[in-house]
CSV table of C-alpha atoms in Angstrom, one decimal:
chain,number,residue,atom,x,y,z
R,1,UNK,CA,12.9,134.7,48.3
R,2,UNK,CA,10.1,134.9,50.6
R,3,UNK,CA,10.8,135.5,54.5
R,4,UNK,CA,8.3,133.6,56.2
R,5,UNK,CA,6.5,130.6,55.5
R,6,UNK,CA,3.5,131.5,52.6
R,7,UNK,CA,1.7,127.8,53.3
R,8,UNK,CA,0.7,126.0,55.8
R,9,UNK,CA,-1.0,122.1,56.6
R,10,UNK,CA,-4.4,122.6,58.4
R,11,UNK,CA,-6.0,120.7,61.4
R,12,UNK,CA,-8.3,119.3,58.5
R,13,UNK,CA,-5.5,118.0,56.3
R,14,UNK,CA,-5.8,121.1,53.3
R,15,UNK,CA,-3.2,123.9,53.3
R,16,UNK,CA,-4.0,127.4,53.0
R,17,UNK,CA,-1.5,129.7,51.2
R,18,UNK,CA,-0.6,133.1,50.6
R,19,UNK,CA,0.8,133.2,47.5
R,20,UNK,CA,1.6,136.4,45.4
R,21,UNK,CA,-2.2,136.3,42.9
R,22,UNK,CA,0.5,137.5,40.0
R,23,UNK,CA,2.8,134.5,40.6
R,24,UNK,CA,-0.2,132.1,40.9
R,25,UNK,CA,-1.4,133.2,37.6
R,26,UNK,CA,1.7,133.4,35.9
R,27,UNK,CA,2.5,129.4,36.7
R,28,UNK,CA,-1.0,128.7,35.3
R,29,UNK,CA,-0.2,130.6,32.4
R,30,UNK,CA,3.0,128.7,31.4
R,31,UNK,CA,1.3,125.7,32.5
R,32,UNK,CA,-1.3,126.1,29.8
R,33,UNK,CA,2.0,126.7,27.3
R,34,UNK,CA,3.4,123.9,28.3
R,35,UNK,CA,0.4,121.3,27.8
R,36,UNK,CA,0.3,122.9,24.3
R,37,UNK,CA,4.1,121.9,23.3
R,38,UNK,CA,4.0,118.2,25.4
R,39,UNK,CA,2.8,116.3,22.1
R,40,UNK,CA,5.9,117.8,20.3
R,41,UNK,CA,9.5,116.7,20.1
R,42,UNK,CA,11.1,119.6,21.2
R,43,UNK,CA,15.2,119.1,22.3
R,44,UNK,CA,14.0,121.7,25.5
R,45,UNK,CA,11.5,118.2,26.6
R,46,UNK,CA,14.0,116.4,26.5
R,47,UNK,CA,13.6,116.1,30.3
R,48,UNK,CA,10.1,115.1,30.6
R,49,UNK,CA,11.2,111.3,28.7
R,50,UNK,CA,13.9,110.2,30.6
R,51,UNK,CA,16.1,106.8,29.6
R,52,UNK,CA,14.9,103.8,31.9
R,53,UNK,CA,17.4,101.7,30.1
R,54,UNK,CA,20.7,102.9,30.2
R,55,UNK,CA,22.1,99.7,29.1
R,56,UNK,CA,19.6,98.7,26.6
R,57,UNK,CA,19.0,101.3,23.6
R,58,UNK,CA,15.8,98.1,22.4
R,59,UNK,CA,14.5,97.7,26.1
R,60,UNK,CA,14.2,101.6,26.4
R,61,UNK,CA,12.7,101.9,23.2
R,62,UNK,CA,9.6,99.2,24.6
R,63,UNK,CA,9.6,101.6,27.4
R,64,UNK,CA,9.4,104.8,25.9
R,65,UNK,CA,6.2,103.6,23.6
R,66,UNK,CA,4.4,102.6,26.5
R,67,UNK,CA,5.7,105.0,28.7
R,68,UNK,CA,5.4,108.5,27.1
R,69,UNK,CA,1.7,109.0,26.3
R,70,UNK,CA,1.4,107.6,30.4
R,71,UNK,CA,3.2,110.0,31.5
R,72,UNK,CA,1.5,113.0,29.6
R,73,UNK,CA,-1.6,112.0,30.4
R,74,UNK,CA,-0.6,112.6,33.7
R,75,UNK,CA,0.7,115.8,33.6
R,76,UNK,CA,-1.9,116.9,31.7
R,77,UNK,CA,-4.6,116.0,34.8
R,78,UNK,CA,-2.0,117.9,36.7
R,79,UNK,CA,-1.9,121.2,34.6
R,80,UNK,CA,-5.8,121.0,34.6
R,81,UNK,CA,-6.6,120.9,38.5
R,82,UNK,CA,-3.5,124.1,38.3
R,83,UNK,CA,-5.4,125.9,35.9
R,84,UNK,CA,-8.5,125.4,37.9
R,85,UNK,CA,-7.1,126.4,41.4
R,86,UNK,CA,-4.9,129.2,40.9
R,87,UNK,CA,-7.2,131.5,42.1
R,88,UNK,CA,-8.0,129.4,45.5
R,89,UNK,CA,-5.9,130.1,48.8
R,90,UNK,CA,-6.9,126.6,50.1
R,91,UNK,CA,-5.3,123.9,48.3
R,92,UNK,CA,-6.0,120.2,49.2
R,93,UNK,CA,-3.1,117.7,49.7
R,94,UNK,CA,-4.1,116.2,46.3
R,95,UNK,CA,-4.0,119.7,44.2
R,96,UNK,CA,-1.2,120.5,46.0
R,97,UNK,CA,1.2,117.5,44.9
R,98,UNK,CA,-0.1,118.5,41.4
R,99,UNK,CA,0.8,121.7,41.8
R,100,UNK,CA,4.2,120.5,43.1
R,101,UNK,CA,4.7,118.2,40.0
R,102,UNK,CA,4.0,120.9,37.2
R,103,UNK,CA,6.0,123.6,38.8
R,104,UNK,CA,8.9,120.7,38.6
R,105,UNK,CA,8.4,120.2,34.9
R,106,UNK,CA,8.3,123.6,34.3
R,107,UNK,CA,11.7,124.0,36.1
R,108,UNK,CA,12.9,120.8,33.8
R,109,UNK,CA,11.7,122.4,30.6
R,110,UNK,CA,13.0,126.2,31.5
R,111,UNK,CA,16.8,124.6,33.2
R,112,UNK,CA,16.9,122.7,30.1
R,113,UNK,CA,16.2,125.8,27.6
R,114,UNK,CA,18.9,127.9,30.3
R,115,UNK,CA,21.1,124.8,30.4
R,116,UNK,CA,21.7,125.4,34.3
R,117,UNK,CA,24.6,123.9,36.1
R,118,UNK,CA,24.9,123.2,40.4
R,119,UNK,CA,27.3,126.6,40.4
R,120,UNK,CA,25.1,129.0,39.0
R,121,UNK,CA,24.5,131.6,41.6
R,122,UNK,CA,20.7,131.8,42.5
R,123,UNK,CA,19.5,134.6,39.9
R,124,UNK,CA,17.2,136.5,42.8
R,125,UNK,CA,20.2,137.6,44.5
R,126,UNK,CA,21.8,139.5,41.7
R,127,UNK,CA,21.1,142.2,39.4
R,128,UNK,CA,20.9,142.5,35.9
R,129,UNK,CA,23.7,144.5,34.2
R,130,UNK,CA,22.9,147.6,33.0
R,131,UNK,CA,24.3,147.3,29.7
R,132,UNK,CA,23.2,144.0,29.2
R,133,UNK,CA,21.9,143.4,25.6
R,134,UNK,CA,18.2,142.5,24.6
R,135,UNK,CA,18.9,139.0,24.5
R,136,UNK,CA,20.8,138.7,27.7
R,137,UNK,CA,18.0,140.3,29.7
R,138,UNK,CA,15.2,138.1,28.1
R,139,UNK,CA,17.1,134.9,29.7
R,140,UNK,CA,18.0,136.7,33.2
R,141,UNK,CA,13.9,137.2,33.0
R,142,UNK,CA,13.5,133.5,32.4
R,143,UNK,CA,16.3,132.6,34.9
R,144,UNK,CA,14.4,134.6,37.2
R,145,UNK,CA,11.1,133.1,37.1
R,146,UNK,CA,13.2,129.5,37.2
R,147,UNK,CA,14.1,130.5,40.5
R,148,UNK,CA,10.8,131.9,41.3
R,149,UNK,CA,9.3,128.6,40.8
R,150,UNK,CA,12.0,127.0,42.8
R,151,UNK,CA,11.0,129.3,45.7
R,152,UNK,CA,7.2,127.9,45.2
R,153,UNK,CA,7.9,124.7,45.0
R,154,UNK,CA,10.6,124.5,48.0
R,155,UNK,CA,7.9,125.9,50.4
R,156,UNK,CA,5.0,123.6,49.1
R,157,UNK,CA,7.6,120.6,49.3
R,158,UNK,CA,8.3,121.5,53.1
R,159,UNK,CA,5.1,122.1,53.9
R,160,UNK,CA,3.4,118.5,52.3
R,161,UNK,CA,6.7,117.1,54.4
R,162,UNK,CA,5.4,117.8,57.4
R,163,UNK,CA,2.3,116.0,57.0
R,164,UNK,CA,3.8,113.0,55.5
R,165,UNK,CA,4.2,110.1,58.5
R,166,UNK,CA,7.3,109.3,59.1
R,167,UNK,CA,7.7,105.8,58.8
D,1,UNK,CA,10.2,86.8,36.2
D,2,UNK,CA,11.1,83.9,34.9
D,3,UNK,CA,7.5,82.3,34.9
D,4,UNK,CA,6.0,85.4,34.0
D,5,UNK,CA,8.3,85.3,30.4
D,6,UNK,CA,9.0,82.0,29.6
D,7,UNK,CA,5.9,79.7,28.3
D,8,UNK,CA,5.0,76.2,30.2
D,9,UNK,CA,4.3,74.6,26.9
D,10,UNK,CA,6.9,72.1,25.8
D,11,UNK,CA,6.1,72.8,22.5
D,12,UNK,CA,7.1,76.8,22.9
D,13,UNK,CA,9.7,76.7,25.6
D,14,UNK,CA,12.8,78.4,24.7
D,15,UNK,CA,15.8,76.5,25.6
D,16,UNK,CA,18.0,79.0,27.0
D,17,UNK,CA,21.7,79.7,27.3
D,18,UNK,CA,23.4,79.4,30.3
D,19,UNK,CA,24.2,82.8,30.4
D,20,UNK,CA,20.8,83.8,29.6
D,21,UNK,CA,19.3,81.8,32.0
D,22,UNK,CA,21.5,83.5,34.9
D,23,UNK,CA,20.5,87.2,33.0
D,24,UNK,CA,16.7,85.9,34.0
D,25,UNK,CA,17.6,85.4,37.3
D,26,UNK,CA,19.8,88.7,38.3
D,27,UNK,CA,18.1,91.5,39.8
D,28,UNK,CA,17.4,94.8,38.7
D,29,UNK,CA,18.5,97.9,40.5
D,30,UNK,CA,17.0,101.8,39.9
D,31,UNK,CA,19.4,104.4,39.7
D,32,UNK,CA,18.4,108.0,40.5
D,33,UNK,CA,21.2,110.2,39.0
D,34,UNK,CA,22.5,114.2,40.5
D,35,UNK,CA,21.0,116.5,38.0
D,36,UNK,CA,21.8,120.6,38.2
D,37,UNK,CA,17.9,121.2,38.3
D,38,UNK,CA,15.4,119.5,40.7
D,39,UNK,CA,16.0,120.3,44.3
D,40,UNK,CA,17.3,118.9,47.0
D,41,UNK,CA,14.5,118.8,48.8
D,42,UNK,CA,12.0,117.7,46.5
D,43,UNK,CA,14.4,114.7,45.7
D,44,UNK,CA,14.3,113.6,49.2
D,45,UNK,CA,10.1,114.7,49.3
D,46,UNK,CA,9.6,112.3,46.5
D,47,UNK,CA,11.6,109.3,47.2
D,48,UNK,CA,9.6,109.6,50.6
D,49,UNK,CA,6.2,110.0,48.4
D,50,UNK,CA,7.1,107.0,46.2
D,51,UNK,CA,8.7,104.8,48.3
D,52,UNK,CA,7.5,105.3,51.8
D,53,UNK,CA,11.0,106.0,52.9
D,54,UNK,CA,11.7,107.4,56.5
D,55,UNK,CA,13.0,111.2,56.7
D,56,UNK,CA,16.2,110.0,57.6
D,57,UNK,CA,16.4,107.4,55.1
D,58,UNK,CA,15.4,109.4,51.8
D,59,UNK,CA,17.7,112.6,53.2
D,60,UNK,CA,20.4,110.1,53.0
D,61,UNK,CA,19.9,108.4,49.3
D,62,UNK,CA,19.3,112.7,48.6
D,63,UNK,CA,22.8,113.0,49.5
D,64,UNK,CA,24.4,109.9,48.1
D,65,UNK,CA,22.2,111.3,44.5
D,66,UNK,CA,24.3,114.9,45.2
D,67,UNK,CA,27.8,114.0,46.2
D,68,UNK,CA,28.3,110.6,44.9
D,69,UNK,CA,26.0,111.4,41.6
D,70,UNK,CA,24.0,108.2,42.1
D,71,UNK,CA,22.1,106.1,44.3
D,72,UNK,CA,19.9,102.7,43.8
D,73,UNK,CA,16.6,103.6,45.6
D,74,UNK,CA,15.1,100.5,44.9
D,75,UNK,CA,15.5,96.8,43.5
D,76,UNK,CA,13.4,93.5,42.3
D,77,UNK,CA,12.6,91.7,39.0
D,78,UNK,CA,12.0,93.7,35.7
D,79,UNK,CA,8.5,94.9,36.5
D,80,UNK,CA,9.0,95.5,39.5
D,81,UNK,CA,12.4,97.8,38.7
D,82,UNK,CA,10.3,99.2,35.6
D,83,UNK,CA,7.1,100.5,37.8
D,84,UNK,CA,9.4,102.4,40.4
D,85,UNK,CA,11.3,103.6,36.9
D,86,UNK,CA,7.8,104.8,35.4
D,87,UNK,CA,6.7,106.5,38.5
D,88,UNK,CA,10.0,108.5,39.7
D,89,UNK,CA,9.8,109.7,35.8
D,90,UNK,CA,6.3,110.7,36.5
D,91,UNK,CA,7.4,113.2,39.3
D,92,UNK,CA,10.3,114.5,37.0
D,93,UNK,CA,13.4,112.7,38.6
D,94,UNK,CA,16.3,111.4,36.3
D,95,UNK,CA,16.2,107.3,37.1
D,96,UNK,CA,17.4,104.7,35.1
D,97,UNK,CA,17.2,100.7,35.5
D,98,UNK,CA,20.0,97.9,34.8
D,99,UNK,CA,21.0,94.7,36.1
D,100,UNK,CA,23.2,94.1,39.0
D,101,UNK,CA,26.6,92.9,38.0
């Protein structure tokens, strides 16, 4: 999607980014929808609570008490620090890994709803049909910002992999 | 694992089967399984984040996790298995924990 590289690692260890301001905003947007949904059980979540016992329906079930309200504490602190630095061009490693992590649940939640397979042809690179009905272009519009946040999150993933040491 | 679930007392120690006994003592492996959705490259970025892995060596579990549709990233006793579990859940990837045949 985007031709050059939109962020880069400092000398001081922050990144500075440059971001389209709509698609900044728009992830903070449906990052605030999705912190209002994560106490439901919706089939589209199903993602966010994965098995850890594949073998052991009683083991998982230990794990999923303790485990759930862990893990949406934690990406509630994410969606916070998004909502509160989508307006900044200089990220620090920190906000930047949470900004990594929501995008991905966001991509969890919207593949799930679009029920995306490995073939499906990246939806950037295509047009809508003309005569496609209401319903058909309302989910090429959310296929579209899927891969939008795939774009995002690819480049934030390769930049934060350059500064990790490779040990 | 075993000391940390079975009591000292006499009075409270469970007696256990053979069979249990060698379920105690097998290890458990995490499984990261393909899915359609996260990337490739985030896959590799986390098992590097969680684990410490080199470049090399998380690019190379990526691709067993793509063309095999599994990889164990990691091994140990329950807790051990069950903390690497919680926190490759907490960055969205699909991994699940069993015991090695």
């Amino acid at each position: 999607m985007f031709h050059r590289s939109l962020i880069k690692l400092r000398a001081d260890g922050t990144y500075i980014h440059s971001f389209p301001a709509h698609i900044m905003e728009t992830i903070s947007i449906m990052a605030g929808q999705l912190d209002a949904v994560l106490d439901e059980d919706l089939p589209e979540l199903r993602r966010l609570h994965p098995t850890a016992y594949s073998q052991d329906a009683e083991k998982d079930a230990g794990y999923q008490i303790l485990a759930r309200d862990q893990l949406t504490d934690g990406r509630r602190a994410a969606i916070d620090t998004v909502q509160g630095t989508a307006d900044q061009d200089q990220l620090t490693d920190e906000e930047i890994n949470c900004w990594i992590r929501v995008i991905n649940d966001l991509r969890l939640v919207l593949g799930t709803r679009l029920d995306v397979s490995e073939d499906d042809e990246n939806s950037l690179l295509r047009d809508l049909d003309p005569e496609a009905t209401e319903a058909e272009q309302a989910e090429f519009e959310l296929r579209q910002m899927y891969d939008v946040l795939g774009s995002v999150q690819w480049e934030m993933v390769e930049a934060m992999m350059k500064g990790l040491p490779d040990s | 694992m075993r000391s940390a679930q079975l009591s000292t007392s006499p009075v409270e120690l469970v007696d256990p089967s053979l069979e249990e006994e060698h379920d105690l003592d097998k290890p458990w492996i995490v499984i990261v399984w393909n899915d359609p959705i996260n990337l490739m490259v985030y896959v590799t970025f986390v098992l590097r984040k969680v684990f410490g892995f080199s470049e090399s060596k998380a690019h190379k579990l990526m691709l067993d996790v793509h063309e095999k549709g599994r990889a164990v990233v990691s091994s140990g006793d329950r807790t051990e298995a069950e903390r690497d579990v919680h926190r490759l859940h907490s960055h969205g990837l699909w991994a699940t924990m069993e015991q090695e045949d």
